[in-house]
């Protein structure tokens, strides 16, 4: 059965365009034009994923996100925030509130579909593992093997997971809370401070390459895009 995606966007032309593209990609699409309608539709349609515009009349995207996360029935429903605000400090608010991901407008249809697929796939069986390649770095998750310019790196499980998370999506900023939630090693960081400590250790092992692991002040970390 096709996955159902709820598109919440007040601008009709944008909403219709997204809906058509998602339908062409094989998804069943429901639409909502404001926050109140979005919450009603989530309950009646039970979508598999919500594309949620940030700027909406009345209840805005953040209000809708807050309501969903507060409801145990929908707390785990994946939400991708659509935002025209490219300010990382605004984006981080949505992520800290529990959004699964964000996309900055304007975005390409290809990127949107890829993000949706990636999120929906997480719920299924583990996807086939592929090597993560970034600059001179090659990570083989199945073997937990990391190579930099052909030389093997000796990383702890937590460091490997942190590096894999960041290197798999260069340019994307992860908050400390997201890093805590998404990395799982025996020494995985459990606090924001632990993430900082792990980043310092990782940078040291990476040498000059470690400069690519950038701190985004007040937000978190990213691999230079
Ligand atoms: Ca809008």
PDB file of C-alpha atoms and ligand atoms in Angstrom:
ATOM      1  CA  UNK A   1       0.000   0.000   0.000  1.00  0.00           C
ATOM      2  CA  UNK A   2       1.198   3.463  -0.855  1.00  0.00           C
ATOM      3  CA  UNK A   3       2.493   5.596   1.969  1.00  0.00           C
ATOM      4  CA  UNK A   4       0.265   8.521   2.848  1.00  0.00           C
ATOM      5  CA  UNK A   5       1.866  11.955   3.078  1.00  0.00           C
ATOM      6  CA  UNK A   6       0.101  14.976   4.514  1.00  0.00           C
ATOM      7  CA  UNK A   7       1.216  18.226   2.882  1.00  0.00           C
ATOM      8  CA  UNK A   8       0.589  21.246   5.110  1.00  0.00           C
ATOM      9  CA  UNK A   9       1.109  24.486   3.201  1.00  0.00           C
ATOM     10  CA  UNK A  10      -1.074  27.592   2.998  1.00  0.00           C
ATOM     11  CA  UNK A  11       0.113  28.672  -0.432  1.00  0.00           C
ATOM     12  CA  UNK A  12      -2.115  26.759  -2.799  1.00  0.00           C
ATOM     13  CA  UNK A  13       0.227  26.835  -5.796  1.00  0.00           C
ATOM     14  CA  UNK A  14       3.106  25.378  -3.784  1.00  0.00           C
ATOM     15  CA  UNK A  15       0.882  22.815  -2.058  1.00  0.00           C
ATOM     16  CA  UNK A  16      -0.583  21.641  -5.358  1.00  0.00           C
ATOM     17  CA  UNK A  17       2.830  21.376  -6.970  1.00  0.00           C
ATOM     18  CA  UNK A  18       4.221  19.305  -4.085  1.00  0.00           C
ATOM     19  CA  UNK A  19       1.123  17.109  -4.112  1.00  0.00           C
ATOM     20  CA  UNK A  20       1.435  16.422  -7.842  1.00  0.00           C
ATOM     21  CA  UNK A  21       5.113  15.569  -7.505  1.00  0.00           C
ATOM     22  CA  UNK A  22       4.502  13.222  -4.587  1.00  0.00           C
ATOM     23  CA  UNK A  23       1.657  11.500  -6.419  1.00  0.00           C
ATOM     24  CA  UNK A  24       3.919  11.061  -9.443  1.00  0.00           C
ATOM     25  CA  UNK A  25       6.434   9.403  -7.102  1.00  0.00           C
ATOM     26  CA  UNK A  26       3.775   6.923  -6.004  1.00  0.00           C
ATOM     27  CA  UNK A  27       2.592   8.412  -2.725  1.00  0.00           C
ATOM     28  CA  UNK A  28      -0.973   8.996  -1.625  1.00  0.00           C
ATOM     29  CA  UNK A  29      -1.306  12.675  -0.777  1.00  0.00           C
ATOM     30  CA  UNK A  30      -3.563  14.511   1.641  1.00  0.00           C
ATOM     31  CA  UNK A  31      -3.511  18.287   1.906  1.00  0.00           C
ATOM     32  CA  UNK A  32      -4.101  20.831   4.653  1.00  0.00           C
ATOM     33  CA  UNK A  33      -4.037  24.596   4.205  1.00  0.00           C
ATOM     34  CA  UNK A  34      -3.493  25.618   7.805  1.00  0.00           C
ATOM     35  CA  UNK A  35      -2.420  24.288  11.177  1.00  0.00           C
ATOM     36  CA  UNK A  36      -5.882  23.523  12.503  1.00  0.00           C
ATOM     37  CA  UNK A  37      -6.791  21.524   9.421  1.00  0.00           C
ATOM     38  CA  UNK A  38      -3.426  19.778   9.643  1.00  0.00           C
ATOM     39  CA  UNK A  39      -4.148  18.486  13.156  1.00  0.00           C
ATOM     40  CA  UNK A  40      -7.624  17.315  12.100  1.00  0.00           C
ATOM     41  CA  UNK A  41      -6.218  15.490   9.079  1.00  0.00           C
ATOM     42  CA  UNK A  42      -3.467  13.824  11.063  1.00  0.00           C
ATOM     43  CA  UNK A  43      -6.158  12.282  13.263  1.00  0.00           C
ATOM     44  CA  UNK A  44      -8.553  11.327  10.466  1.00  0.00           C
ATOM     45  CA  UNK A  45      -6.071  10.221   7.786  1.00  0.00           C
ATOM     46  CA  UNK A  46      -3.221   8.906   9.957  1.00  0.00           C
ATOM     47  CA  UNK A  47      -0.468   9.791   7.484  1.00  0.00           C
ATOM     48  CA  UNK A  48       2.925   8.058   7.415  1.00  0.00           C
ATOM     49  CA  UNK A  49       4.751  11.379   7.197  1.00  0.00           C
ATOM     50  CA  UNK A  50       3.921  15.085   7.402  1.00  0.00           C
ATOM     51  CA  UNK A  51       5.468  17.826   5.297  1.00  0.00           C
ATOM     52  CA  UNK A  52       4.917  20.863   7.458  1.00  0.00           C
ATOM     53  CA  UNK A  53       5.367  24.439   6.330  1.00  0.00           C
ATOM     54  CA  UNK A  54       6.784  26.704   9.016  1.00  0.00           C
ATOM     55  CA  UNK A  55       4.906  29.890   8.138  1.00  0.00           C
ATOM     56  CA  UNK A  56       1.167  29.222   8.335  1.00  0.00           C
ATOM     57  CA  UNK A  57      -1.724  31.501   9.256  1.00  0.00           C
ATOM     58  CA  UNK A  58      -3.155  30.887  12.742  1.00  0.00           C
ATOM     59  CA  UNK A  59      -1.346  27.928  14.273  1.00  0.00           C
ATOM     60  CA  UNK A  60       2.091  27.980  12.674  1.00  0.00           C
ATOM     61  CA  UNK A  61       4.240  24.986  11.838  1.00  0.00           C
ATOM     62  CA  UNK A  62       5.943  25.021  15.186  1.00  0.00           C
ATOM     63  CA  UNK A  63       2.574  25.023  17.019  1.00  0.00           C
ATOM     64  CA  UNK A  64       1.462  22.040  14.949  1.00  0.00           C
ATOM     65  CA  UNK A  65       4.723  20.225  15.639  1.00  0.00           C
ATOM     66  CA  UNK A  66       4.380  20.906  19.355  1.00  0.00           C
ATOM     67  CA  UNK A  67       0.820  19.506  19.388  1.00  0.00           C
ATOM     68  CA  UNK A  68       1.849  16.368  17.538  1.00  0.00           C
ATOM     69  CA  UNK A  69       4.822  15.700  19.794  1.00  0.00           C
ATOM     70  CA  UNK A  70       2.637  16.177  22.887  1.00  0.00           C
ATOM     71  CA  UNK A  71       0.181  13.514  21.697  1.00  0.00           C
ATOM     72  CA  UNK A  72       1.466   9.985  22.395  1.00  0.00           C
ATOM     73  CA  UNK A  73      -0.493   8.709  19.387  1.00  0.00           C
ATOM     74  CA  UNK A  74       1.502  10.907  17.014  1.00  0.00           C
ATOM     75  CA  UNK A  75       4.738  11.643  18.853  1.00  0.00           C
ATOM     76  CA  UNK A  76       6.720   9.329  16.566  1.00  0.00           C
ATOM     77  CA  UNK A  77       5.066  10.480  13.328  1.00  0.00           C
ATOM     78  CA  UNK A  78       7.901  11.726  11.073  1.00  0.00           C
ATOM     79  CA  UNK A  79       7.684  15.438  10.312  1.00  0.00           C
ATOM     80  CA  UNK A  80       9.749  17.302   7.730  1.00  0.00           C
ATOM     81  CA  UNK A  81       9.642  21.048   8.258  1.00  0.00           C
ATOM     82  CA  UNK A  82       9.559  23.217   5.156  1.00  0.00           C
ATOM     83  CA  UNK A  83      11.088  26.558   5.866  1.00  0.00           C
ATOM     84  CA  UNK A  84      12.002  29.649   3.924  1.00  0.00           C
ATOM     85  CA  UNK A  85      14.084  30.672   6.874  1.00  0.00           C
ATOM     86  CA  UNK A  86      17.601  29.701   6.075  1.00  0.00           C
ATOM     87  CA  UNK A  87      18.747  30.899   9.478  1.00  0.00           C
ATOM     88  CA  UNK A  88      20.179  27.939  11.276  1.00  0.00           C
ATOM     89  CA  UNK A  89      18.966  29.249  14.604  1.00  0.00           C
ATOM     90  CA  UNK A  90      15.369  29.052  13.437  1.00  0.00           C
ATOM     91  CA  UNK A  91      15.847  25.617  11.961  1.00  0.00           C
ATOM     92  CA  UNK A  92      17.351  24.315  15.155  1.00  0.00           C
ATOM     93  CA  UNK A  93      14.229  25.269  17.066  1.00  0.00           C
ATOM     94  CA  UNK A  94      12.198  22.925  14.881  1.00  0.00           C
ATOM     95  CA  UNK A  95      14.753  20.140  15.311  1.00  0.00           C
ATOM     96  CA  UNK A  96      14.869  20.570  19.064  1.00  0.00           C
ATOM     97  CA  UNK A  97      11.071  20.416  19.063  1.00  0.00           C
ATOM     98  CA  UNK A  98      11.286  16.989  17.474  1.00  0.00           C
ATOM     99  CA  UNK A  99      11.078  17.545  13.727  1.00  0.00           C
ATOM    100  CA  UNK A 100      12.673  14.591  11.912  1.00  0.00           C
ATOM    101  CA  UNK A 101      14.264  16.749   9.260  1.00  0.00           C
ATOM    102  CA  UNK A 102      14.003  20.092   7.551  1.00  0.00           C
ATOM    103  CA  UNK A 103      14.163  21.340   3.985  1.00  0.00           C
ATOM    104  CA  UNK A 104      14.897  24.940   3.129  1.00  0.00           C
ATOM    105  CA  UNK A 105      12.826  26.575   0.411  1.00  0.00           C
ATOM    106  CA  UNK A 106      13.300  26.669  -2.470  1.00  0.00           C
ATOM    107  CA  UNK A 107      14.027  22.957  -2.765  1.00  0.00           C
ATOM    108  CA  UNK A 108      14.131  20.591  -5.707  1.00  0.00           C
ATOM    109  CA  UNK A 109      11.574  17.859  -6.102  1.00  0.00           C
ATOM    110  CA  UNK A 110      14.402  15.334  -6.289  1.00  0.00           C
ATOM    111  CA  UNK A 111      15.740  16.367  -2.891  1.00  0.00           C
ATOM    112  CA  UNK A 112      12.275  16.277  -1.344  1.00  0.00           C
ATOM    113  CA  UNK A 113      11.540  12.759  -2.604  1.00  0.00           C
ATOM    114  CA  UNK A 114      14.980  11.527  -1.509  1.00  0.00           C
ATOM    115  CA  UNK A 115      14.468  12.839   2.028  1.00  0.00           C
ATOM    116  CA  UNK A 116      10.995  11.322   2.265  1.00  0.00           C
ATOM    117  CA  UNK A 117      12.233   7.951   1.029  1.00  0.00           C
ATOM    118  CA  UNK A 118      15.120   7.974   3.480  1.00  0.00           C
ATOM    119  CA  UNK A 119      12.836   8.672   6.427  1.00  0.00           C
ATOM    120  CA  UNK A 120      10.144   6.174   5.491  1.00  0.00           C
ATOM    121  CA  UNK A 121      12.768   3.506   4.881  1.00  0.00           C
ATOM    122  CA  UNK A 122      14.098   3.828   8.410  1.00  0.00           C
ATOM    123  CA  UNK A 123      10.899   2.256   9.662  1.00  0.00           C
ATOM    124  CA  UNK A 124      11.450  -0.862   7.541  1.00  0.00           C
ATOM    125  CA  UNK A 125      14.193  -3.454   7.596  1.00  0.00           C
ATOM    126  CA  UNK A 126      17.655  -1.970   7.693  1.00  0.00           C
ATOM    127  CA  UNK A 127      18.599  -0.710   4.232  1.00  0.00           C
ATOM    128  CA  UNK A 128      21.595  -2.282   2.497  1.00  0.00           C
ATOM    129  CA  UNK A 129      24.669  -0.698   3.939  1.00  0.00           C
ATOM    130  CA  UNK A 130      26.748   1.319   1.585  1.00  0.00           C
ATOM    131  CA  UNK A 131      30.144   2.820   2.140  1.00  0.00           C
ATOM    132  CA  UNK A 132      30.076   6.449   3.164  1.00  0.00           C
ATOM    133  CA  UNK A 133      32.552   8.445   1.127  1.00  0.00           C
ATOM    134  CA  UNK A 134      33.479  12.004   1.898  1.00  0.00           C
ATOM    135  CA  UNK A 135      36.614  13.680   0.568  1.00  0.00           C
ATOM    136  CA  UNK A 136      39.427  11.217   1.454  1.00  0.00           C
ATOM    137  CA  UNK A 137      37.307   9.402   3.982  1.00  0.00           C
ATOM    138  CA  UNK A 138      35.761   5.956   3.423  1.00  0.00           C
ATOM    139  CA  UNK A 139      33.549   4.447   6.115  1.00  0.00           C
ATOM    140  CA  UNK A 140      32.304   0.866   5.934  1.00  0.00           C
ATOM    141  CA  UNK A 141      29.508   0.647   8.514  1.00  0.00           C
ATOM    142  CA  UNK A 142      29.141  -3.147   8.380  1.00  0.00           C
ATOM    143  CA  UNK A 143      32.769  -3.614   9.372  1.00  0.00           C
ATOM    144  CA  UNK A 144      32.952  -0.381  11.375  1.00  0.00           C
ATOM    145  CA  UNK A 145      36.023   0.380   9.355  1.00  0.00           C
ATOM    146  CA  UNK A 146      37.232   3.928   8.733  1.00  0.00           C
ATOM    147  CA  UNK A 147      39.934   4.931   6.304  1.00  0.00           C
ATOM    148  CA  UNK A 148      41.387   8.349   5.653  1.00  0.00           C
ATOM    149  CA  UNK A 149      43.446   8.691   2.473  1.00  0.00           C
ATOM    150  CA  UNK A 150      43.919   4.917   2.506  1.00  0.00           C
ATOM    151  CA  UNK A 151      45.149   4.695   6.121  1.00  0.00           C
ATOM    152  CA  UNK A 152      42.942   2.970   8.659  1.00  0.00           C
ATOM    153  CA  UNK A 153      41.726   5.104  11.548  1.00  0.00           C
ATOM    154  CA  UNK A 154      41.381   3.699  15.033  1.00  0.00           C
ATOM    155  CA  UNK A 155      38.043   5.012  16.255  1.00  0.00           C
ATOM    156  CA  UNK A 156      35.838   4.098  19.176  1.00  0.00           C
ATOM    157  CA  UNK A 157      32.317   2.944  18.330  1.00  0.00           C
ATOM    158  CA  UNK A 158      30.907   6.283  19.368  1.00  0.00           C
ATOM    159  CA  UNK A 159      33.429   8.224  17.308  1.00  0.00           C
ATOM    160  CA  UNK A 160      32.706   6.053  14.282  1.00  0.00           C
ATOM    161  CA  UNK A 161      28.971   6.649  14.566  1.00  0.00           C
ATOM    162  CA  UNK A 162      29.432  10.379  15.005  1.00  0.00           C
ATOM    163  CA  UNK A 163      31.707  10.559  11.975  1.00  0.00           C
ATOM    164  CA  UNK A 164      29.363   8.407   9.885  1.00  0.00           C
ATOM    165  CA  UNK A 165      26.380  10.559  10.802  1.00  0.00           C
ATOM    166  CA  UNK A 166      28.091  13.801   9.815  1.00  0.00           C
ATOM    167  CA  UNK A 167      29.981  12.526   6.761  1.00  0.00           C
ATOM    168  CA  UNK A 168      26.893  10.912   5.245  1.00  0.00           C
ATOM    169  CA  UNK A 169      25.370  14.339   4.807  1.00  0.00           C
ATOM    170  CA  UNK A 170      27.972  17.060   4.367  1.00  0.00           C
ATOM    171  CA  UNK A 171      26.703  20.560   5.068  1.00  0.00           C
ATOM    172  CA  UNK A 172      23.800  19.392   7.195  1.00  0.00           C
ATOM    173  CA  UNK A 173      23.824  20.688  10.740  1.00  0.00           C
ATOM    174  CA  UNK A 174      23.053  18.252  13.543  1.00  0.00           C
ATOM    175  CA  UNK A 175      22.171  19.511  16.990  1.00  0.00           C
ATOM    176  CA  UNK A 176      23.821  17.907  19.972  1.00  0.00           C
ATOM    177  CA  UNK A 177      20.473  16.378  20.927  1.00  0.00           C
ATOM    178  CA  UNK A 178      20.167  14.787  17.494  1.00  0.00           C
ATOM    179  CA  UNK A 179      23.675  13.414  17.704  1.00  0.00           C
ATOM    180  CA  UNK A 180      22.875  11.899  21.090  1.00  0.00           C
ATOM    181  CA  UNK A 181      19.699  10.364  19.668  1.00  0.00           C
ATOM    182  CA  UNK A 182      21.246   9.013  16.484  1.00  0.00           C
ATOM    183  CA  UNK A 183      24.620   7.631  17.481  1.00  0.00           C
ATOM    184  CA  UNK A 184      24.817   4.274  19.132  1.00  0.00           C
ATOM    185  CA  UNK A 185      28.161   2.984  20.227  1.00  0.00           C
ATOM    186  CA  UNK A 186      29.257   1.385  23.457  1.00  0.00           C
ATOM    187  CA  UNK A 187      30.712   4.743  24.459  1.00  0.00           C
ATOM    188  CA  UNK A 188      27.983   6.751  22.812  1.00  0.00           C
ATOM    189  CA  UNK A 189      27.560  10.279  24.137  1.00  0.00           C
ATOM    190  CA  UNK A 190      24.601  10.715  26.454  1.00  0.00           C
ATOM    191  CA  UNK A 191      24.812  14.422  27.131  1.00  0.00           C
ATOM    192  CA  UNK A 192      25.453  17.550  25.082  1.00  0.00           C
ATOM    193  CA  UNK A 193      28.762  17.952  26.846  1.00  0.00           C
ATOM    194  CA  UNK A 194      29.735  14.381  25.968  1.00  0.00           C
ATOM    195  CA  UNK A 195      29.131  15.179  22.306  1.00  0.00           C
ATOM    196  CA  UNK A 196      31.549  18.108  22.563  1.00  0.00           C
ATOM    197  CA  UNK A 197      34.157  15.889  24.177  1.00  0.00           C
ATOM    198  CA  UNK A 198      33.750  13.270  21.480  1.00  0.00           C
ATOM    199  CA  UNK A 199      34.085  15.873  18.739  1.00  0.00           C
ATOM    200  CA  UNK A 200      37.357  17.066  20.246  1.00  0.00           C
ATOM    201  CA  UNK A 201      38.684  13.492  20.351  1.00  0.00           C
ATOM    202  CA  UNK A 202      37.558  12.813  16.804  1.00  0.00           C
ATOM    203  CA  UNK A 203      39.130  16.000  15.448  1.00  0.00           C
ATOM    204  CA  UNK A 204      42.415  15.043  17.049  1.00  0.00           C
ATOM    205  CA  UNK A 205      42.391  11.636  15.360  1.00  0.00           C
ATOM    206  CA  UNK A 206      41.497  13.190  12.012  1.00  0.00           C
ATOM    207  CA  UNK A 207      44.366  15.689  12.079  1.00  0.00           C
ATOM    208  CA  UNK A 208      44.123  18.396   9.410  1.00  0.00           C
ATOM    209  CA  UNK A 209      41.035  16.677   8.010  1.00  0.00           C
ATOM    210  CA  UNK A 210      39.383  17.379  11.360  1.00  0.00           C
ATOM    211  CA  UNK A 211      39.031  21.033  10.392  1.00  0.00           C
ATOM    212  CA  UNK A 212      36.198  19.940   8.145  1.00  0.00           C
ATOM    213  CA  UNK A 213      34.200  18.968  11.218  1.00  0.00           C
ATOM    214  CA  UNK A 214      32.758  22.393  11.907  1.00  0.00           C
ATOM    215  CA  UNK A 215      31.147  23.821  14.997  1.00  0.00           C
ATOM    216  CA  UNK A 216      28.013  25.834  14.224  1.00  0.00           C
ATOM    217  CA  UNK A 217      27.859  28.198  17.135  1.00  0.00           C
ATOM    218  CA  UNK A 218      24.781  27.789  19.302  1.00  0.00           C
ATOM    219  CA  UNK A 219      23.480  24.977  17.112  1.00  0.00           C
ATOM    220  CA  UNK A 220      25.693  21.928  16.793  1.00  0.00           C
ATOM    221  CA  UNK A 221      28.044  20.345  14.303  1.00  0.00           C
ATOM    222  CA  UNK A 222      28.369  19.636  10.626  1.00  0.00           C
ATOM    223  CA  UNK A 223      30.817  18.277   8.107  1.00  0.00           C
ATOM    224  CA  UNK A 224      31.827  21.059   5.731  1.00  0.00           C
ATOM    225  CA  UNK A 225      29.594  20.800   2.651  1.00  0.00           C
TER     226      UNK A 225
HETATM  227 CA1  LIG B   1       3.511  29.317   4.130  1.00  0.00          CA
END
